[in-house]
Short mmCIF file of N, CA and C in Angstrom, two decimals:
data_model
loop_
_atom_site.label_atom_id
_atom_site.label_comp_id
_atom_site.label_asym_id
_atom_site.label_seq_id
_atom_site.Cartn_x
_atom_site.Cartn_y
_atom_site.Cartn_z
N MET A 1 9.51 -25.11 -8.94
CA MET A 1 9.55 -24.00 -7.81
C MET A 1 8.77 -22.76 -8.40
N ASN A 2 8.79 -22.63 -9.70
CA ASN A 2 8.18 -21.35 -10.18
C ASN A 2 6.71 -21.54 -10.52
N VAL A 3 6.18 -22.71 -10.50
CA VAL A 3 4.88 -22.92 -10.86
C VAL A 3 3.91 -22.75 -9.62
N PHE A 4 2.86 -21.97 -9.77
CA PHE A 4 2.01 -21.76 -8.65
C PHE A 4 0.94 -22.95 -8.59
N THR A 5 0.83 -23.41 -7.30
CA THR A 5 -0.16 -24.45 -7.16
C THR A 5 -1.55 -23.70 -6.80
N SER A 6 -2.54 -24.52 -6.88
CA SER A 6 -3.89 -24.03 -6.73
C SER A 6 -4.11 -23.45 -5.34
N SER A 7 -3.44 -24.00 -4.37
CA SER A 7 -3.52 -23.52 -2.93
C SER A 7 -2.87 -22.08 -2.82
N GLU A 8 -1.81 -21.93 -3.55
CA GLU A 8 -1.04 -20.63 -3.55
C GLU A 8 -1.96 -19.56 -4.28
N TRP A 9 -2.57 -19.91 -5.35
CA TRP A 9 -3.51 -19.01 -5.95
C TRP A 9 -4.67 -18.56 -5.05
N ILE A 10 -5.14 -19.58 -4.43
CA ILE A 10 -6.35 -19.26 -3.54
C ILE A 10 -5.87 -18.47 -2.37
N GLY A 11 -4.70 -18.74 -1.82
CA GLY A 11 -4.18 -17.93 -0.72
C GLY A 11 -3.84 -16.53 -1.12
N THR A 12 -3.35 -16.37 -2.27
CA THR A 12 -3.06 -14.91 -2.81
C THR A 12 -4.37 -14.19 -3.08
N ALA A 13 -5.31 -14.92 -3.65
CA ALA A 13 -6.63 -14.28 -3.87
C ALA A 13 -7.33 -13.85 -2.59
N VAL A 14 -7.31 -14.75 -1.54
CA VAL A 14 -7.82 -14.30 -0.23
C VAL A 14 -7.12 -13.15 0.37
N PHE A 15 -5.72 -13.08 0.29
CA PHE A 15 -4.96 -12.06 0.78
C PHE A 15 -5.29 -10.76 0.10
N ALA A 16 -5.39 -10.82 -1.32
CA ALA A 16 -5.81 -9.67 -2.03
C ALA A 16 -7.08 -9.13 -1.57
N LEU A 17 -8.17 -10.02 -1.44
CA LEU A 17 -9.51 -9.66 -1.02
C LEU A 17 -9.44 -8.97 0.31
N ILE A 18 -8.64 -9.55 1.28
CA ILE A 18 -8.57 -8.98 2.64
C ILE A 18 -7.97 -7.50 2.52
N LEU A 19 -6.98 -7.32 1.71
CA LEU A 19 -6.41 -6.07 1.57
C LEU A 19 -7.27 -5.04 0.96
N LEU A 20 -8.09 -5.53 -0.09
CA LEU A 20 -9.06 -4.70 -0.75
C LEU A 20 -10.14 -4.27 0.16
N ILE A 21 -10.74 -5.11 1.01
CA ILE A 21 -11.71 -4.71 1.88
C ILE A 21 -11.24 -3.70 3.01
N ILE A 22 -10.04 -4.02 3.58
CA ILE A 22 -9.45 -3.00 4.44
C ILE A 22 -9.19 -1.64 3.92
N ALA A 23 -8.57 -1.63 2.65
CA ALA A 23 -8.37 -0.40 1.87
C ALA A 23 -9.66 0.45 1.74
N TYR A 24 -10.64 -0.34 1.29
CA TYR A 24 -11.92 0.36 0.97
C TYR A 24 -12.52 1.00 2.28
N ARG A 25 -12.45 0.26 3.40
CA ARG A 25 -12.92 0.79 4.59
C ARG A 25 -12.13 1.95 5.16
N VAL A 26 -10.83 1.91 4.96
CA VAL A 26 -9.90 3.07 5.44
C VAL A 26 -10.22 4.23 4.50
N ILE A 27 -10.29 4.08 3.22
CA ILE A 27 -10.43 5.13 2.33
C ILE A 27 -11.81 5.79 2.46
N ARG A 28 -12.84 4.97 2.68
CA ARG A 28 -14.20 5.54 2.86
C ARG A 28 -14.21 6.33 4.22
N GLY A 29 -13.44 5.97 5.14
CA GLY A 29 -13.41 6.65 6.44
C GLY A 29 -12.55 7.90 6.62
N LEU A 30 -11.75 8.18 5.54
CA LEU A 30 -10.87 9.24 5.55
C LEU A 30 -11.56 10.58 5.81
N PRO A 31 -12.73 10.94 5.09
CA PRO A 31 -13.36 12.27 5.29
C PRO A 31 -13.83 12.40 6.77
N LYS A 32 -14.16 11.34 7.43
CA LYS A 32 -14.70 11.49 8.76
C LYS A 32 -13.49 11.48 9.82
N MET A 33 -12.25 11.27 9.39
CA MET A 33 -11.11 11.09 10.30
C MET A 33 -10.89 12.46 11.01
N THR A 34 -10.76 12.37 12.36
CA THR A 34 -10.47 13.51 13.14
C THR A 34 -8.98 13.58 13.37
N GLY A 35 -8.50 14.71 13.59
CA GLY A 35 -7.06 14.90 13.81
C GLY A 35 -6.34 15.21 12.58
N ASP A 36 -4.97 15.18 12.73
CA ASP A 36 -4.04 15.60 11.57
C ASP A 36 -3.91 14.44 10.56
N ILE A 37 -4.57 14.63 9.40
CA ILE A 37 -4.44 13.67 8.41
C ILE A 37 -3.05 13.65 7.67
N ALA A 38 -2.33 14.82 7.88
CA ALA A 38 -0.89 14.80 7.33
C ALA A 38 -0.07 13.86 7.90
N ALA A 39 -0.17 13.63 9.15
CA ALA A 39 0.66 12.62 9.84
C ALA A 39 0.31 11.20 9.38
N PHE A 40 -0.82 10.99 9.17
CA PHE A 40 -1.35 9.66 8.60
C PHE A 40 -0.82 9.49 7.34
N ARG A 41 -0.80 10.46 6.46
CA ARG A 41 -0.38 10.44 5.05
C ARG A 41 1.09 10.21 5.00
N LYS A 42 1.89 10.88 5.95
CA LYS A 42 3.28 10.53 5.94
C LYS A 42 3.70 9.27 6.36
N ARG A 43 2.88 8.65 7.32
CA ARG A 43 3.17 7.26 7.73
C ARG A 43 2.84 6.34 6.71
N THR A 44 1.76 6.52 5.88
CA THR A 44 1.48 5.64 4.85
C THR A 44 2.54 5.69 3.69
N LEU A 45 3.08 6.88 3.54
CA LEU A 45 4.07 7.04 2.49
C LEU A 45 5.34 6.29 2.84
N VAL A 46 5.71 6.32 4.23
CA VAL A 46 6.92 5.57 4.66
C VAL A 46 6.64 4.11 4.46
N TRP A 47 5.47 3.57 4.80
CA TRP A 47 5.27 2.18 4.67
C TRP A 47 5.17 1.76 3.21
N THR A 48 4.70 2.61 2.22
CA THR A 48 4.81 2.37 0.86
C THR A 48 6.22 2.21 0.50
N GLN A 49 7.01 3.13 0.85
CA GLN A 49 8.52 3.07 0.49
C GLN A 49 9.25 1.83 1.02
N VAL A 50 8.91 1.49 2.26
CA VAL A 50 9.48 0.29 2.84
C VAL A 50 8.98 -0.98 2.07
N ALA A 51 7.72 -1.09 1.70
CA ALA A 51 7.24 -2.24 1.07
C ALA A 51 7.84 -2.31 -0.36
N LEU A 52 8.01 -1.10 -1.00
CA LEU A 52 8.55 -1.06 -2.35
C LEU A 52 10.10 -1.56 -2.32
N VAL A 53 10.82 -1.13 -1.36
CA VAL A 53 12.18 -1.54 -1.08
C VAL A 53 12.27 -3.02 -0.88
N LEU A 54 11.34 -3.57 -0.16
CA LEU A 54 11.42 -5.09 0.15
C LEU A 54 11.03 -5.79 -1.09
N THR A 55 10.04 -5.27 -1.90
CA THR A 55 9.77 -5.97 -3.12
C THR A 55 10.93 -6.02 -4.14
N VAL A 56 11.60 -4.84 -4.17
CA VAL A 56 12.81 -4.85 -5.13
C VAL A 56 13.87 -5.80 -4.73
N LEU A 57 14.08 -5.76 -3.40
CA LEU A 57 15.11 -6.65 -2.79
C LEU A 57 14.77 -8.21 -3.06
N GLN A 58 13.45 -8.52 -2.84
CA GLN A 58 12.98 -9.75 -3.07
C GLN A 58 13.13 -10.20 -4.55
N LEU A 59 12.91 -9.31 -5.46
CA LEU A 59 13.00 -9.66 -6.79
C LEU A 59 14.51 -9.76 -7.24
N ASN A 60 15.35 -8.94 -6.62
CA ASN A 60 16.73 -9.20 -6.81
C ASN A 60 17.38 -10.46 -6.24
N PHE A 61 17.06 -10.80 -5.01
CA PHE A 61 17.69 -11.99 -4.45
C PHE A 61 17.03 -13.39 -4.72
N LYS A 62 15.76 -13.37 -5.13
CA LYS A 62 15.10 -14.57 -5.43
C LYS A 62 14.53 -14.40 -6.88
N ALA A 63 15.50 -14.27 -7.70
CA ALA A 63 15.13 -14.15 -9.20
C ALA A 63 14.45 -15.44 -9.73
N GLY A 64 13.30 -15.22 -10.35
CA GLY A 64 12.65 -16.35 -10.83
C GLY A 64 11.58 -16.78 -9.95
N ASP A 65 11.54 -16.52 -8.71
CA ASP A 65 10.50 -16.91 -7.74
C ASP A 65 9.61 -15.69 -7.46
N TRP A 66 8.43 -15.72 -8.02
CA TRP A 66 7.61 -14.59 -7.86
C TRP A 66 6.49 -14.60 -6.70
N ARG A 67 6.52 -15.52 -6.05
CA ARG A 67 5.41 -15.86 -5.05
C ARG A 67 5.43 -14.74 -3.85
N PHE A 68 6.57 -14.55 -3.32
CA PHE A 68 6.55 -13.57 -2.20
C PHE A 68 6.69 -12.15 -2.78
N ALA A 69 7.21 -11.93 -3.94
CA ALA A 69 7.19 -10.64 -4.53
C ALA A 69 5.81 -10.13 -4.91
N ILE A 70 4.93 -11.11 -5.21
CA ILE A 70 3.52 -10.75 -5.56
C ILE A 70 2.88 -10.29 -4.31
N ILE A 71 3.09 -10.96 -3.12
CA ILE A 71 2.42 -10.50 -1.87
C ILE A 71 2.95 -9.12 -1.58
N LEU A 72 4.26 -8.91 -1.66
CA LEU A 72 4.87 -7.63 -1.25
C LEU A 72 4.33 -6.48 -2.26
N GLY A 73 4.12 -6.84 -3.55
CA GLY A 73 3.59 -5.99 -4.52
C GLY A 73 2.17 -5.62 -4.20
N MET A 74 1.48 -6.47 -3.75
CA MET A 74 0.00 -6.16 -3.29
C MET A 74 0.09 -5.21 -2.04
N ILE A 75 1.03 -5.44 -1.14
CA ILE A 75 1.15 -4.44 0.00
C ILE A 75 1.58 -3.05 -0.47
N VAL A 76 2.47 -3.03 -1.51
CA VAL A 76 2.73 -1.64 -2.03
C VAL A 76 1.47 -1.01 -2.72
N LEU A 77 0.74 -1.75 -3.40
CA LEU A 77 -0.59 -1.17 -3.95
C LEU A 77 -1.53 -0.77 -2.79
N PHE A 78 -1.61 -1.57 -1.85
CA PHE A 78 -2.42 -1.29 -0.68
C PHE A 78 -2.05 0.03 0.01
N THR A 79 -0.82 0.05 0.43
CA THR A 79 -0.28 1.29 1.18
C THR A 79 -0.34 2.43 0.31
N GLY A 80 0.10 2.31 -1.02
CA GLY A 80 0.08 3.32 -2.00
C GLY A 80 -1.17 4.02 -2.21
N SER A 81 -2.25 3.14 -2.28
CA SER A 81 -3.69 3.66 -2.52
C SER A 81 -4.22 4.39 -1.30
N ILE A 82 -3.90 3.89 -0.04
CA ILE A 82 -4.23 4.68 0.99
C ILE A 82 -3.51 6.06 1.09
N TRP A 83 -2.24 6.02 0.73
CA TRP A 83 -1.52 7.27 0.79
C TRP A 83 -2.06 8.18 -0.24
N LEU A 84 -2.36 7.75 -1.47
CA LEU A 84 -2.95 8.69 -2.46
C LEU A 84 -4.25 9.21 -2.06
N ALA A 85 -5.10 8.40 -1.37
CA ALA A 85 -6.48 8.79 -0.97
C ALA A 85 -6.24 9.83 0.06
N ALA A 86 -5.25 9.68 1.10
CA ALA A 86 -5.08 10.61 2.18
C ALA A 86 -4.57 11.88 1.59
N ARG A 87 -3.61 11.79 0.61
CA ARG A 87 -3.17 13.04 0.02
C ARG A 87 -4.37 13.80 -0.78
N ARG A 88 -5.08 13.12 -1.48
CA ARG A 88 -6.21 13.82 -2.17
C ARG A 88 -7.15 14.37 -1.11
N GLU A 89 -7.39 13.75 0.00
CA GLU A 89 -8.32 14.28 1.04
C GLU A 89 -7.61 15.48 1.74
N ASP A 90 -6.30 15.39 2.00
CA ASP A 90 -5.55 16.49 2.50
C ASP A 90 -5.60 17.68 1.61
N ILE A 91 -5.52 17.53 0.33
CA ILE A 91 -5.61 18.66 -0.58
C ILE A 91 -7.00 19.22 -0.68
N ARG A 92 -7.92 18.30 -0.61
CA ARG A 92 -9.38 18.76 -0.81
C ARG A 92 -9.78 19.58 0.46
N SER A 93 -9.25 19.22 1.50
CA SER A 93 -9.63 19.98 2.81
C SER A 93 -8.87 21.22 2.89
N GLY A 94 -7.85 21.53 2.12
CA GLY A 94 -7.09 22.70 2.10
C GLY A 94 -5.95 22.75 3.10
N ALA A 95 -5.73 21.66 3.78
CA ALA A 95 -4.71 21.59 4.74
C ALA A 95 -3.35 21.20 4.12
N GLY A 96 -3.39 20.71 2.83
CA GLY A 96 -2.25 20.13 2.10
C GLY A 96 -1.35 21.24 1.65
N ALA A 97 -1.74 22.51 1.61
CA ALA A 97 -0.90 23.52 0.97
C ALA A 97 0.23 23.79 1.91
N ASP A 98 1.45 23.71 1.48
CA ASP A 98 2.64 23.99 2.24
C ASP A 98 3.08 25.41 1.86
N PRO A 99 3.13 26.29 2.83
CA PRO A 99 3.44 27.79 2.47
C PRO A 99 4.93 27.83 2.00
N ALA A 100 5.73 26.89 2.39
CA ALA A 100 7.18 26.99 1.83
C ALA A 100 7.22 26.48 0.46
N GLY A 101 6.23 25.70 -0.08
CA GLY A 101 6.26 25.13 -1.46
C GLY A 101 6.78 23.84 -1.56
N HIS A 102 7.10 23.15 -0.35
CA HIS A 102 7.69 21.92 -0.34
C HIS A 102 6.58 20.83 -0.49
N ASN A 103 6.81 19.75 -1.18
CA ASN A 103 5.88 18.68 -1.31
C ASN A 103 6.65 17.43 -1.00
N GLU A 104 6.03 16.41 -0.65
CA GLU A 104 6.67 15.10 -0.33
C GLU A 104 6.98 14.26 -1.53
#
């Protein structure tokens, strides 16, 4: 049960490639995004946290079976990279400064 088959490796690689392409396109499109990027940043942070919690739960309840946890881990990296790029873009554009000094 803990051994990956070649079809599982291929499926994981295809899924990672799809996430990589989507993340690249989203991150490259951030500077051209119209509207409030802070709302987008907050949504991606929420999805990163949700994926991280699901990953930890998966690791706790299915100890020794890494297949689904790897997929969830890739989703954490995907949403986290988009959040980080949106945060950087928000700071670069000057809209990220909170007058009260609160950060997320």
